[in-house]
Structures are given as structure tokens and as C-alpha cells.
């Protein structure tokens, strides 16, 4: 049977686009999920009352605030306190001290939980793994006051165990007061943070490691991959998004050195390297009563933290990672 070539074939009917779901009015949605919104209220109230309403107080950074005149009666001075901060003799020293501690924190304290979590993940004896996890969590629950007291006991020149051990190791008969010397301040602070924070920081990474598909390890073993190759090509890529998110969050706290720890470890002998923005705000505002100037310092630190979070998030996306928002 001959085919009629002159007759053009009929075009296939176009597939109909799926209809968009009708938009639910806001009132209907609230009424439908009223119990969920009701459970949300305490959290929203907490952030509004304790996080957002106090932000009104940062306006005194642009005033010469006097308590008996209040917010409305104190004179406005513009950027006077910020100019005083940036041109003052303390700014460079505070910035250097804070950034050095932040760099050491990123190098050691941020990376230690990742390494410890990877080591724990390689343990095959569950009771040993859980015992180590429990032991390294304990320091997190101790206050910085106790940590500072323990440090003093260990490093005291007269009776400190570590101080005596260091003398024997170095063959030095002179007693060294590590707590009072500037050159040992940062090392001791980082050791404290490692001891207190490493165990608790492993929780998030161990949770991320628990979500790695076991089939990936099975496939790697079938391909002849060693334990190190499995770690490099399976484990690390699997937890990379978690590490990136934690790094973005940590970047916002780069200028936040932790007031309590630094204040407890600061003495008149090591103040030159120990003073950071957090303690400077306390000395300027609480001890000297310069509320507007100390608020300006705190506002500068907060704005810098926000910029660092957005900058690190942008950098993570530029490097092909998902980012935080």
C-alpha cells in the first residue's frame, strides 16, 4: 500500500501544563496549622524580647549617653566614638590580639573535633568508642572558672605538675611562672579551649559520619581501596558540607574571643597580649562608665561578625559548596 507523502503528518498534541496549586490565603493557613504556630510563639517571643528589643540600646553608640538624661535626652554625637576607637592607641593592639587568637582557634580548636571524630569513627570496638566519647564530653560541662583554677594548679611555678615536668624536661632549675608571662598566654588559652571544646565539638561531625552510606565503603573496598583511601575519597567528601557550614558559623565569631576565659586568664603582667575587644568593652564600659564608647566597640565587633558570615558564605558558594543561606 502506497504512502501519501504529500499529506503532512499531524502534530502531536501538546502536553498540558500542570495547574498550579491554588494559593492558600494566609488566614486559612494560620487557621489550618494553628497548633504549629502556637508552638512557634515562645521561640519568637524569646528572640523578640531578648535579642531584637535590646538592639535599641546600640543607639547610645551615637550619643554621649548620660543615665540621668536617658536615651531621648542624651546628646547625639554622630560617629565620634567610632573615630575615637579607630584612631586611638589601643585599636591596633586589640585587633592584633583578637586576630591572633582567632587564627590559632581556627588552626587548632576548629580542626581538632574533625580529626577526633574521624579517629573515633575508625574505632570498631563500640564500648571503647562510647567510653572515649563520654570522657571527652565531660570538660564541656565545667565552667571557665574551674578550668582557670585547674590551669593555675597545673602551671603554678611552685607546685604546678606541668611546670615541674617542664623543668625536668628542659633541665632548667629556674622556676617559670607560665601564668604571668606574655609569651605563654596564647598557648595556655588554646590548650584550655582544646581540652574543653574538642569533645563536645565532635558530636556534630560524628552525626554527619553516621549518615554516610555504607554502600560507598563497600564499593570502595571492592575496588581495593585502603582505609586511608576510603577516608580520603568517601568520608571527607561526605562530611564536607557539615564542615563548611560550621566554618561559616565560626567565621562570625572570629572577633569573639570569649570574655569569661580571657578575663580569668588576664593578669597585670600579660595584659599587653591578653586584652581583646571583649575584655576592653568590659573595662571601658563597666569599670570606667564610658557606656557610649564601649557600645561603639561592641557594635563594631558585631557588624564585623555579620560581614564575615556573609563573606564566608559567599566564598563557600564561589567554591562550589552549598553555603548556609
mmCIF file of C-alpha atoms in Angstrom, residues 87-226:
data_model
loop_
_atom_site.group_PDB
_atom_site.id
_atom_site.type_symbol
_atom_site.label_atom_id
_atom_site.label_comp_id
_atom_site.label_asym_id
_atom_site.label_seq_id
_atom_site.Cartn_x
_atom_site.Cartn_y
_atom_site.Cartn_z
ATOM 1 C CA UNK A 87 42.282 56.497 65.813
ATOM 2 C CA UNK A 88 43.039 55.516 69.403
ATOM 3 C CA UNK A 89 46.291 53.891 70.517
ATOM 4 C CA UNK A 90 44.554 50.694 71.648
ATOM 5 C CA UNK A 91 42.787 49.704 68.421
ATOM 6 C CA UNK A 92 45.777 48.162 66.604
ATOM 7 C CA UNK A 93 46.808 46.189 69.688
ATOM 8 C CA UNK A 94 43.269 44.948 70.349
ATOM 9 C CA UNK A 95 42.768 43.961 66.711
ATOM 10 C CA UNK A 96 46.109 42.133 66.588
ATOM 11 C CA UNK A 97 45.486 40.260 69.853
ATOM 12 C CA UNK A 98 41.977 39.276 68.757
ATOM 13 C CA UNK A 99 43.005 38.168 65.259
ATOM 14 C CA UNK A 100 45.978 36.137 66.514
ATOM 15 C CA UNK A 101 43.750 34.270 68.954
ATOM 16 C CA UNK A 102 41.144 33.799 66.205
ATOM 17 C CA UNK A 103 43.764 32.393 63.812
ATOM 18 C CA UNK A 104 45.058 29.977 66.463
ATOM 19 C CA UNK A 105 41.471 28.992 67.249
ATOM 20 C CA UNK A 106 40.749 28.174 63.596
ATOM 21 C CA UNK A 107 44.032 26.287 63.191
ATOM 22 C CA UNK A 108 43.743 24.094 66.272
ATOM 23 C CA UNK A 109 40.397 24.330 68.090
ATOM 24 C CA UNK A 110 38.218 24.243 64.951
ATOM 25 C CA UNK A 111 40.094 21.376 63.283
ATOM 26 C CA UNK A 112 40.577 19.217 66.398
ATOM 27 C CA UNK A 113 36.923 17.995 66.593
ATOM 28 C CA UNK A 114 37.059 16.951 62.930
ATOM 29 C CA UNK A 115 40.234 14.931 63.482
ATOM 30 C CA UNK A 116 38.987 13.351 66.721
ATOM 31 C CA UNK A 117 35.635 12.469 65.110
ATOM 32 C CA UNK A 118 37.434 10.786 62.204
ATOM 33 C CA UNK A 119 39.601 8.824 64.650
ATOM 34 C CA UNK A 120 36.561 7.753 66.691
ATOM 35 C CA UNK A 121 34.773 6.748 63.501
ATOM 36 C CA UNK A 122 37.590 4.322 62.719
ATOM 37 C CA UNK A 123 37.231 2.509 66.057
ATOM 38 C CA UNK A 124 35.452 -0.818 65.648
ATOM 39 C CA UNK A 125 35.013 -1.659 69.363
ATOM 40 C CA UNK A 126 31.788 0.139 70.256
ATOM 41 C CA UNK A 127 32.248 0.072 74.033
ATOM 42 C CA UNK A 128 35.693 1.651 73.680
ATOM 43 C CA UNK A 129 34.333 4.257 71.260
ATOM 44 C CA UNK A 130 31.439 5.205 73.536
ATOM 45 C CA UNK A 131 33.692 5.311 76.614
ATOM 46 C CA UNK A 132 36.092 7.720 74.921
ATOM 47 C CA UNK A 133 33.185 9.867 73.704
ATOM 48 C CA UNK A 134 31.767 10.127 77.229
ATOM 49 C CA UNK A 135 35.134 11.022 78.727
ATOM 50 C CA UNK A 136 35.910 13.781 76.240
ATOM 51 C CA UNK A 137 32.431 15.330 76.657
ATOM 52 C CA UNK A 138 32.924 15.958 80.390
ATOM 53 C CA UNK A 139 35.168 19.077 80.174
ATOM 54 C CA UNK A 140 32.432 20.895 78.236
ATOM 55 C CA UNK A 141 30.259 20.971 81.364
ATOM 56 C CA UNK A 142 32.923 22.627 83.521
ATOM 57 C CA UNK A 143 32.810 26.398 83.847
ATOM 58 C CA UNK A 144 35.706 28.558 82.721
ATOM 59 C CA UNK A 145 36.307 29.414 86.372
ATOM 60 C CA UNK A 146 37.079 25.770 87.157
ATOM 61 C CA UNK A 147 39.201 25.469 84.024
ATOM 62 C CA UNK A 148 41.211 28.547 85.034
ATOM 63 C CA UNK A 149 41.677 27.163 88.572
ATOM 64 C CA UNK A 150 42.874 23.800 87.211
ATOM 65 C CA UNK A 151 45.257 25.604 84.883
ATOM 66 C CA UNK A 152 46.704 27.554 87.802
ATOM 67 C CA UNK A 153 47.217 24.337 89.779
ATOM 68 C CA UNK A 154 48.969 22.652 86.854
ATOM 69 C CA UNK A 155 51.140 25.599 85.757
ATOM 70 C CA UNK A 156 51.948 27.277 89.088
ATOM 71 C CA UNK A 157 55.672 27.944 89.434
ATOM 72 C CA UNK A 158 55.955 26.481 92.967
ATOM 73 C CA UNK A 159 53.769 23.368 92.880
ATOM 74 C CA UNK A 160 52.426 23.010 89.343
ATOM 75 C CA UNK A 161 52.746 19.477 87.971
ATOM 76 C CA UNK A 162 53.262 20.582 84.369
ATOM 77 C CA UNK A 163 55.644 23.360 85.454
ATOM 78 C CA UNK A 164 57.776 20.803 87.320
ATOM 79 C CA UNK A 165 57.626 18.415 84.371
ATOM 80 C CA UNK A 166 58.740 21.188 82.013
ATOM 81 C CA UNK A 167 61.690 21.992 84.310
ATOM 82 C CA UNK A 168 62.777 18.344 84.304
ATOM 83 C CA UNK A 169 62.309 18.069 80.552
ATOM 84 C CA UNK A 170 64.307 21.203 79.743
ATOM 85 C CA UNK A 171 66.846 20.685 82.525
ATOM 86 C CA UNK A 172 66.127 24.179 83.809
ATOM 87 C CA UNK A 173 66.380 24.692 87.560
ATOM 88 C CA UNK A 174 64.713 28.121 87.485
ATOM 89 C CA UNK A 175 61.032 28.239 88.318
ATOM 90 C CA UNK A 176 58.980 29.688 85.459
ATOM 91 C CA UNK A 177 55.623 31.315 86.141
ATOM 92 C CA UNK A 178 53.816 30.403 82.925
ATOM 93 C CA UNK A 179 50.624 32.127 84.025
ATOM 94 C CA UNK A 180 52.317 35.510 84.276
ATOM 95 C CA UNK A 181 54.470 35.512 81.140
ATOM 96 C CA UNK A 182 53.183 37.093 77.931
ATOM 97 C CA UNK A 183 54.789 34.527 75.622
ATOM 98 C CA UNK A 184 52.834 31.649 77.197
ATOM 99 C CA UNK A 185 49.413 33.309 77.387
ATOM 100 C CA UNK A 186 48.114 32.328 73.936
ATOM 101 C CA UNK A 187 49.435 28.777 74.156
ATOM 102 C CA UNK A 188 47.708 28.207 77.504
ATOM 103 C CA UNK A 189 44.443 29.740 76.263
ATOM 104 C CA UNK A 190 44.400 27.491 73.184
ATOM 105 C CA UNK A 191 45.221 24.424 75.315
ATOM 106 C CA UNK A 192 42.263 25.267 77.557
ATOM 107 C CA UNK A 193 39.934 25.587 74.574
ATOM 108 C CA UNK A 194 41.169 22.308 73.110
ATOM 109 C CA UNK A 195 40.586 20.485 76.378
ATOM 110 C CA UNK A 196 37.149 21.974 76.977
ATOM 111 C CA UNK A 197 35.662 22.177 73.467
ATOM 112 C CA UNK A 198 37.084 19.324 71.399
ATOM 113 C CA UNK A 199 34.908 16.534 72.760
ATOM 114 C CA UNK A 200 31.684 18.499 72.515
ATOM 115 C CA UNK A 201 32.547 19.653 69.014
ATOM 116 C CA UNK A 202 32.812 16.064 67.774
ATOM 117 C CA UNK A 203 29.066 15.471 68.250
ATOM 118 C CA UNK A 204 28.060 17.212 65.034
ATOM 119 C CA UNK A 205 30.775 15.539 62.966
ATOM 120 C CA UNK A 206 30.010 12.076 64.400
ATOM 121 C CA UNK A 207 26.355 12.632 63.452
ATOM 122 C CA UNK A 208 27.457 13.561 59.928
ATOM 123 C CA UNK A 209 29.693 10.472 59.753
ATOM 124 C CA UNK A 210 26.785 8.265 60.853
ATOM 125 C CA UNK A 211 24.864 9.406 57.777
ATOM 126 C CA UNK A 212 27.470 8.253 55.266
ATOM 127 C CA UNK A 213 26.070 5.497 53.019
ATOM 128 C CA UNK A 214 27.795 2.168 53.943
ATOM 129 C CA UNK A 215 27.440 1.048 50.317
ATOM 130 C CA UNK A 216 30.067 3.644 49.366
ATOM 131 C CA UNK A 217 32.596 1.975 51.674
ATOM 132 C CA UNK A 218 31.618 -1.442 50.331
ATOM 133 C CA UNK A 219 32.148 -0.268 46.754
ATOM 134 C CA UNK A 220 35.494 1.280 47.712
ATOM 135 C CA UNK A 221 36.643 -1.958 49.362
ATOM 136 C CA UNK A 222 35.642 -3.944 46.265
ATOM 137 C CA UNK A 223 37.816 -1.575 44.229
ATOM 138 C CA UNK A 224 40.725 -2.362 46.536
ATOM 139 C CA UNK A 225 40.764 0.984 48.395
ATOM 140 C CA UNK A 226 42.758 1.028 51.626
#
